[in-house]
Amino acid sequence: MNLLHAALLGLIQGTTEVLPISSSAHLILLPRLLGWPPSGLTFDVALHFGTLLALFAYFRRDLLPLVREASSGLFQDRQPGTLRLPWLLLAGTLPAVMVALLFEQQIEQVFRDNPLLIGLLLILFGLALGLADRYGRQHHGVHNVTLRMALIIGSFQALALLPGVSRSGITITAALLVGLARFEAARFSFLLSLPIVFGAALKEGLELFKSGLEPGMLAPMLVGIVVAAVSGYISVAFLLRFVQSRTVWPFVWYRLAAGGLLLAGLGAGWLR
């Protein structure tokens, strides 16, 4: 892998992992369209680690209070029976972890190299995001999230294992459906992504430790980490600012256009 490929893949990962447009779809299809070779395990580690750095950097002021809150007790004083935020994030992470442990390999084998499915999921879950934005009540904040709401959002997050769904897109959709405001839905989505992205980076890092670093991959790996981290940080800041005063429909239209073009390409025969 040359450094230009590494930088472009880092840019794609950092941008599309955060925005609700599906990083897996872009990382699968764009290299395929451009004729690039598979990135391999080493680079997957770099991309996830770069995204993790971006999230930790942006939410650094939230992390210490979350740790303090987790250690101060399990239940909120204001609303008995409602879990504190760090425990809610943990509860919301469990459904996706369980599905990944049980079915990740099967999903990879059946769905990863299926452009037709990716195109359909881009469109289907793009429409779901738009409808949730249109009809969600949008009056709750993160501090109003209950265990039931966290589990619903977390269960939706498990769908992100399918390429074309988008982890941020599906969790924002679910958060809007249970009544969170746009900004709060995006913020909860990003906080919920921290354990998932950390787990993915750790899992792939351990596999890389066992197999060893591929020759010539150190420089591309570092470039990918830096570009994914910088672009991811910018994308988080952009999306949180954007949804404070605008709807998510520009991302819906993007998904519909991308999915439509993909299906048209398959129908025309220039993509297989």
mmCIF file of C-alpha atoms in Angstrom:
data_model
loop_
_atom_site.group_PDB
_atom_site.id
_atom_site.type_symbol
_atom_site.label_atom_id
_atom_site.label_comp_id
_atom_site.label_asym_id
_atom_site.label_seq_id
_atom_site.Cartn_x
_atom_site.Cartn_y
_atom_site.Cartn_z
ATOM 1 C CA MET A 1 0.000 0.000 0.000
ATOM 2 C CA ASN A 2 1.404 3.392 -0.941
ATOM 3 C CA LEU A 3 1.014 6.496 1.202
ATOM 4 C CA LEU A 4 -1.621 8.089 -1.057
ATOM 5 C CA HIS A 5 -3.858 5.031 -0.723
ATOM 6 C CA ALA A 6 -3.301 5.074 3.021
ATOM 7 C CA ALA A 7 -4.228 8.742 3.301
ATOM 8 C CA LEU A 8 -7.358 8.367 1.167
ATOM 9 C CA LEU A 9 -8.553 5.322 3.101
ATOM 10 C CA GLY A 10 -7.884 7.149 6.374
ATOM 11 C CA LEU A 11 -9.892 10.103 5.088
ATOM 12 C CA ILE A 12 -12.779 7.850 4.041
ATOM 13 C CA GLN A 13 -12.777 6.053 7.394
ATOM 14 C CA GLY A 14 -12.499 9.165 9.544
ATOM 15 C CA THR A 15 -15.277 10.945 7.654
ATOM 16 C CA THR A 16 -17.767 8.160 6.988
ATOM 17 C CA GLU A 17 -17.439 6.400 10.360
ATOM 18 C CA VAL A 18 -18.763 9.539 12.012
ATOM 19 C CA LEU A 19 -21.291 10.808 9.467
ATOM 20 C CA PRO A 20 -24.455 8.687 9.030
ATOM 21 C CA ILE A 21 -23.517 7.451 5.548
ATOM 22 C CA SER A 22 -21.841 4.060 6.265
ATOM 23 C CA SER A 23 -18.076 3.695 6.491
ATOM 24 C CA SER A 24 -18.211 -0.012 5.602
ATOM 25 C CA ALA A 25 -20.004 0.695 2.317
ATOM 26 C CA HIS A 26 -17.415 3.292 1.288
ATOM 27 C CA LEU A 27 -14.409 1.236 2.429
ATOM 28 C CA ILE A 28 -15.672 -1.838 0.570
ATOM 29 C CA LEU A 29 -16.866 -0.221 -2.645
ATOM 30 C CA LEU A 30 -14.439 2.642 -3.347
ATOM 31 C CA PRO A 31 -11.234 0.525 -3.301
ATOM 32 C CA ARG A 32 -13.087 -2.012 -5.407
ATOM 33 C CA LEU A 33 -14.098 0.624 -7.966
ATOM 34 C CA LEU A 34 -10.560 2.031 -8.053
ATOM 35 C CA GLY A 35 -8.935 -1.394 -8.348
ATOM 36 C CA TRP A 36 -7.003 -1.166 -5.092
ATOM 37 C CA PRO A 37 -5.872 -4.351 -3.317
ATOM 38 C CA PRO A 38 -7.463 -5.293 0.044
ATOM 39 C CA SER A 39 -6.107 -3.151 2.883
ATOM 40 C CA GLY A 40 -5.506 -6.082 5.241
ATOM 41 C CA LEU A 41 -5.534 -6.463 9.021
ATOM 42 C CA THR A 42 -2.710 -3.997 9.681
ATOM 43 C CA PHE A 43 -4.563 -1.157 8.067
ATOM 44 C CA ASP A 44 -7.891 -2.080 9.655
ATOM 45 C CA VAL A 45 -6.173 -1.618 13.018
ATOM 46 C CA ALA A 46 -4.829 1.771 11.919
ATOM 47 C CA LEU A 47 -8.253 2.986 10.775
ATOM 48 C CA HIS A 48 -10.045 1.945 13.961
ATOM 49 C CA PHE A 49 -7.290 3.358 16.148
ATOM 50 C CA GLY A 50 -7.405 6.659 14.265
ATOM 51 C CA THR A 51 -11.183 6.885 14.737
ATOM 52 C CA LEU A 52 -10.787 6.026 18.421
ATOM 53 C CA LEU A 53 -8.254 8.842 18.861
ATOM 54 C CA ALA A 54 -10.659 11.284 17.201
ATOM 55 C CA LEU A 55 -13.523 10.322 19.519
ATOM 56 C CA PHE A 56 -11.376 10.394 22.646
ATOM 57 C CA ALA A 57 -9.913 13.765 21.662
ATOM 58 C CA TYR A 58 -13.304 15.350 20.998
ATOM 59 C CA PHE A 59 -15.028 13.935 24.085
ATOM 60 C CA ARG A 60 -12.013 14.208 26.392
ATOM 61 C CA ARG A 61 -13.901 16.557 28.726
ATOM 62 C CA ASP A 62 -16.736 14.030 29.021
ATOM 63 C CA LEU A 63 -14.600 11.011 29.827
ATOM 64 C CA LEU A 64 -13.407 11.869 33.333
ATOM 65 C CA PRO A 65 -16.929 12.803 34.532
ATOM 66 C CA LEU A 66 -18.176 9.516 33.035
ATOM 67 C CA VAL A 67 -15.567 7.566 35.004
ATOM 68 C CA ARG A 68 -16.449 9.454 38.181
ATOM 69 C CA GLU A 69 -20.148 8.867 37.579
ATOM 70 C CA ALA A 70 -19.617 5.162 37.031
ATOM 71 C CA SER A 71 -17.694 4.840 40.286
ATOM 72 C CA SER A 72 -20.134 6.918 42.353
ATOM 73 C CA GLY A 73 -22.983 4.427 42.204
ATOM 74 C CA LEU A 74 -25.250 2.576 39.855
ATOM 75 C CA PHE A 75 -28.543 4.453 40.205
ATOM 76 C CA GLN A 76 -29.397 8.085 39.650
ATOM 77 C CA ASP A 77 -30.546 10.111 42.624
ATOM 78 C CA ARG A 78 -33.052 12.146 40.595
ATOM 79 C CA GLN A 79 -34.787 9.211 38.957
ATOM 80 C CA PRO A 80 -34.702 6.027 41.004
ATOM 81 C CA GLY A 81 -34.412 2.953 38.804
ATOM 82 C CA THR A 82 -32.682 4.856 36.007
ATOM 83 C CA LEU A 83 -29.052 3.947 35.366
ATOM 84 C CA ARG A 84 -26.314 6.535 35.205
ATOM 85 C CA LEU A 85 -24.929 7.428 31.789
ATOM 86 C CA PRO A 86 -21.774 5.226 31.770
ATOM 87 C CA TRP A 87 -23.818 2.196 32.747
ATOM 88 C CA LEU A 88 -26.394 3.081 30.107
ATOM 89 C CA LEU A 89 -23.619 3.210 27.509
ATOM 90 C CA LEU A 90 -22.427 -0.198 28.677
ATOM 91 C CA ALA A 91 -25.966 -1.603 28.489
ATOM 92 C CA GLY A 92 -26.419 -0.114 25.026
ATOM 93 C CA THR A 93 -23.178 -1.739 23.863
ATOM 94 C CA LEU A 94 -24.095 -5.277 24.934
ATOM 95 C CA PRO A 95 -26.580 -6.147 22.128
ATOM 96 C CA ALA A 96 -24.068 -5.296 19.382
ATOM 97 C CA VAL A 97 -21.292 -7.184 21.186
ATOM 98 C CA MET A 98 -23.459 -10.298 21.561
ATOM 99 C CA VAL A 99 -24.507 -10.248 17.900
ATOM 100 C CA ALA A 100 -20.899 -9.679 16.792
ATOM 101 C CA LEU A 101 -19.620 -12.592 18.880
ATOM 102 C CA LEU A 102 -22.302 -14.928 17.557
ATOM 103 C CA PHE A 103 -22.696 -13.874 13.935
ATOM 104 C CA GLU A 104 -19.866 -11.574 12.782
ATOM 105 C CA GLN A 105 -18.074 -14.215 10.714
ATOM 106 C CA GLN A 106 -21.274 -15.350 9.012
ATOM 107 C CA ILE A 107 -22.232 -11.741 8.239
ATOM 108 C CA GLU A 108 -18.767 -11.071 6.794
ATOM 109 C CA GLN A 109 -18.940 -14.152 4.568
ATOM 110 C CA VAL A 110 -22.472 -13.581 3.277
ATOM 111 C CA PHE A 111 -22.894 -9.808 3.096
ATOM 112 C CA ARG A 112 -19.518 -8.046 2.852
ATOM 113 C CA ASP A 113 -18.951 -8.466 -0.900
ATOM 114 C CA ASN A 114 -22.561 -7.960 -1.939
ATOM 115 C CA PRO A 115 -22.932 -4.575 -3.699
ATOM 116 C CA LEU A 116 -26.656 -5.163 -4.292
ATOM 117 C CA LEU A 117 -27.287 -5.537 -0.568
ATOM 118 C CA ILE A 118 -25.116 -2.508 0.240
ATOM 119 C CA GLY A 119 -27.065 -0.350 -2.227
ATOM 120 C CA LEU A 120 -30.407 -1.484 -0.841
ATOM 121 C CA LEU A 121 -29.326 -0.913 2.771
ATOM 122 C CA LEU A 122 -27.997 2.553 1.974
ATOM 123 C CA ILE A 123 -31.432 3.466 0.636
ATOM 124 C CA LEU A 124 -33.552 1.625 3.223
ATOM 125 C CA PHE A 125 -31.775 2.929 6.303
ATOM 126 C CA GLY A 126 -31.371 6.355 4.748
ATOM 127 C CA LEU A 127 -35.160 6.549 4.516
ATOM 128 C CA ALA A 128 -35.429 5.255 8.092
ATOM 129 C CA LEU A 129 -33.135 8.070 9.268
ATOM 130 C CA GLY A 130 -35.201 10.657 7.411
ATOM 131 C CA LEU A 131 -38.510 9.367 8.784
ATOM 132 C CA ALA A 132 -37.131 9.251 12.330
ATOM 133 C CA ASP A 133 -35.948 12.836 11.942
ATOM 134 C CA ARG A 134 -39.350 13.869 10.602
ATOM 135 C CA TYR A 135 -41.596 12.074 13.089
ATOM 136 C CA GLY A 136 -39.468 11.693 16.240
ATOM 137 C CA ARG A 137 -40.660 13.743 19.212
ATOM 138 C CA GLN A 138 -37.170 15.205 19.814
ATOM 139 C CA HIS A 139 -37.611 16.638 23.300
ATOM 140 C CA HIS A 140 -35.345 14.425 25.434
ATOM 141 C CA GLY A 141 -31.713 15.039 26.352
ATOM 142 C CA VAL A 142 -28.977 12.510 27.116
ATOM 143 C CA HIS A 143 -29.733 12.918 30.835
ATOM 144 C CA ASN A 144 -33.278 11.607 30.139
ATOM 145 C CA VAL A 145 -32.102 8.327 28.606
ATOM 146 C CA THR A 146 -33.458 5.308 30.484
ATOM 147 C CA LEU A 147 -32.274 1.700 30.474
ATOM 148 C CA ARG A 148 -35.087 0.781 28.086
ATOM 149 C CA MET A 149 -34.101 3.551 25.679
ATOM 150 C CA ALA A 150 -30.411 2.578 25.841
ATOM 151 C CA LEU A 151 -31.238 -1.067 25.095
ATOM 152 C CA ILE A 152 -33.429 -0.085 22.143
ATOM 153 C CA ILE A 153 -30.667 2.106 20.683
ATOM 154 C CA GLY A 154 -28.096 -0.607 21.389
ATOM 155 C CA SER A 155 -30.233 -3.255 19.680
ATOM 156 C CA PHE A 156 -30.464 -1.070 16.594
ATOM 157 C CA GLN A 157 -26.673 -0.648 16.736
ATOM 158 C CA ALA A 158 -26.272 -4.384 16.171
ATOM 159 C CA LEU A 159 -27.624 -3.844 12.640
ATOM 160 C CA ALA A 160 -24.488 -1.827 11.850
ATOM 161 C CA LEU A 161 -22.636 -5.102 11.281
ATOM 162 C CA LEU A 162 -24.371 -5.119 7.895
ATOM 163 C CA PRO A 163 -22.401 -3.026 5.355
ATOM 164 C CA GLY A 164 -24.420 -0.049 4.201
ATOM 165 C CA VAL A 165 -26.342 0.459 7.446
ATOM 166 C CA SER A 166 -23.963 2.930 9.219
ATOM 167 C CA ARG A 167 -23.312 2.640 12.937
ATOM 168 C CA SER A 168 -23.809 6.337 13.584
ATOM 169 C CA GLY A 169 -26.781 6.451 11.222
ATOM 170 C CA ILE A 170 -28.673 3.592 12.850
ATOM 171 C CA THR A 171 -28.007 4.752 16.424
ATOM 172 C CA ILE A 172 -29.064 8.330 15.603
ATOM 173 C CA THR A 173 -32.192 6.887 13.957
ATOM 174 C CA ALA A 174 -33.020 4.850 17.058
ATOM 175 C CA ALA A 175 -32.267 7.769 19.387
ATOM 176 C CA LEU A 176 -34.606 10.024 17.393
ATOM 177 C CA LEU A 177 -37.310 7.346 17.481
ATOM 178 C CA VAL A 178 -37.180 7.121 21.286
ATOM 179 C CA GLY A 179 -37.496 10.905 21.553
ATOM 180 C CA LEU A 180 -34.004 12.426 21.769
ATOM 181 C CA ALA A 181 -33.400 15.805 20.138
ATOM 182 C CA ARG A 182 -31.096 15.799 17.097
ATOM 183 C CA PHE A 183 -28.023 17.138 18.892
ATOM 184 C CA GLU A 184 -28.588 14.837 21.878
ATOM 185 C CA ALA A 185 -29.166 11.853 19.568
ATOM 186 C CA ALA A 186 -25.867 12.519 17.772
ATOM 187 C CA ARG A 187 -24.009 13.042 21.057
ATOM 188 C CA PHE A 188 -25.381 9.831 22.577
ATOM 189 C CA SER A 189 -24.511 7.993 19.350
ATOM 190 C CA PHE A 190 -20.893 9.129 19.542
ATOM 191 C CA LEU A 191 -20.564 8.309 23.233
ATOM 192 C CA LEU A 192 -22.089 4.898 22.563
ATOM 193 C CA SER A 193 -19.530 4.325 19.806
ATOM 194 C CA LEU A 194 -16.563 4.650 22.196
ATOM 195 C CA PRO A 195 -16.775 1.096 23.638
ATOM 196 C CA ILE A 196 -17.485 -0.408 20.191
ATOM 197 C CA VAL A 197 -14.614 1.362 18.416
ATOM 198 C CA PHE A 198 -12.289 0.648 21.358
ATOM 199 C CA GLY A 199 -13.262 -3.023 21.281
ATOM 200 C CA ALA A 200 -12.713 -3.264 17.520
ATOM 201 C CA ALA A 201 -9.287 -1.605 17.768
ATOM 202 C CA LEU A 202 -8.308 -3.865 20.698
ATOM 203 C CA LYS A 203 -9.483 -7.060 18.961
ATOM 204 C CA GLU A 204 -7.680 -6.259 15.726
ATOM 205 C CA GLY A 205 -4.632 -5.031 17.642
ATOM 206 C CA LEU A 206 -4.347 -8.370 19.458
ATOM 207 C CA GLU A 207 -4.663 -10.245 16.167
ATOM 208 C CA LEU A 208 -1.974 -8.011 14.666
ATOM 209 C CA PHE A 209 0.277 -8.650 17.684
ATOM 210 C CA LYS A 210 -0.024 -12.388 17.089
ATOM 211 C CA SER A 211 0.577 -12.224 13.340
ATOM 212 C CA GLY A 212 3.156 -9.433 13.345
ATOM 213 C CA LEU A 213 3.397 -6.248 11.290
ATOM 214 C CA GLU A 214 3.475 -6.815 7.551
ATOM 215 C CA PRO A 215 6.665 -5.618 5.811
ATOM 216 C CA GLY A 216 6.459 -2.060 4.531
ATOM 217 C CA MET A 217 3.224 -1.284 6.379
ATOM 218 C CA LEU A 218 4.547 0.890 9.206
ATOM 219 C CA ALA A 219 4.534 4.181 7.253
ATOM 220 C CA PRO A 220 1.093 3.624 5.614
ATOM 221 C CA MET A 221 -0.278 2.578 9.006
ATOM 222 C CA LEU A 222 0.924 5.794 10.650
ATOM 223 C CA VAL A 223 -0.439 7.902 7.786
ATOM 224 C CA GLY A 224 -3.800 6.145 8.043
ATOM 225 C CA ILE A 225 -3.977 6.710 11.802
ATOM 226 C CA VAL A 226 -3.198 10.426 11.534
ATOM 227 C CA VAL A 227 -5.573 11.110 8.629
ATOM 228 C CA ALA A 228 -8.409 9.064 10.166
ATOM 229 C CA ALA A 229 -7.952 10.836 13.507
ATOM 230 C CA VAL A 230 -7.901 14.358 12.046
ATOM 231 C CA SER A 231 -10.784 13.793 9.617
ATOM 232 C CA GLY A 232 -12.780 11.989 12.296
ATOM 233 C CA TYR A 233 -12.359 14.853 14.756
ATOM 234 C CA ILE A 234 -13.438 17.391 12.139
ATOM 235 C CA SER A 235 -16.441 15.247 11.192
ATOM 236 C CA VAL A 236 -17.621 14.882 14.801
ATOM 237 C CA ALA A 237 -17.383 18.639 15.346
ATOM 238 C CA PHE A 238 -19.126 19.310 12.035
ATOM 239 C CA LEU A 239 -22.043 16.934 12.628
ATOM 240 C CA LEU A 240 -22.723 18.105 16.189
ATOM 241 C CA ARG A 241 -22.720 21.726 15.034
ATOM 242 C CA PHE A 242 -24.788 20.902 11.943
ATOM 243 C CA VAL A 243 -27.653 19.154 13.760
ATOM 244 C CA GLN A 244 -28.078 22.003 16.217
ATOM 245 C CA SER A 245 -29.891 24.010 13.569
ATOM 246 C CA ARG A 246 -30.522 21.666 10.614
ATOM 247 C CA THR A 247 -32.182 18.356 9.829
ATOM 248 C CA VAL A 248 -30.307 15.208 8.841
ATOM 249 C CA TRP A 249 -31.986 15.133 5.426
ATOM 250 C CA PRO A 250 -28.820 16.129 3.476
ATOM 251 C CA PHE A 251 -27.322 12.814 4.652
ATOM 252 C CA VAL A 252 -30.546 11.027 3.708
ATOM 253 C CA TRP A 253 -30.372 12.447 0.179
ATOM 254 C CA TYR A 254 -26.701 11.464 -0.056
ATOM 255 C CA ARG A 255 -27.520 7.885 0.930
ATOM 256 C CA LEU A 256 -30.393 7.717 -1.551
ATOM 257 C CA ALA A 257 -28.178 9.061 -4.345
ATOM 258 C CA ALA A 258 -25.266 6.746 -3.495
ATOM 259 C CA GLY A 259 -27.510 3.703 -3.203
ATOM 260 C CA GLY A 260 -29.344 4.597 -6.413
ATOM 261 C CA LEU A 261 -26.103 5.044 -8.361
ATOM 262 C CA LEU A 262 -24.807 1.740 -7.002
ATOM 263 C CA LEU A 263 -27.949 -0.115 -8.065
ATOM 264 C CA ALA A 264 -27.867 1.612 -11.458
ATOM 265 C CA GLY A 265 -24.228 0.569 -11.895
ATOM 266 C CA LEU A 266 -25.106 -3.013 -11.100
ATOM 267 C CA GLY A 267 -28.015 -2.923 -13.532
ATOM 268 C CA ALA A 268 -25.825 -1.430 -16.278
ATOM 269 C CA GLY A 269 -23.169 -4.073 -15.715
ATOM 270 C CA TRP A 270 -20.210 -1.776 -14.941
ATOM 271 C CA LEU A 271 -20.078 -2.947 -11.341
ATOM 272 C CA ARG A 272 -20.135 -6.541 -10.159
#
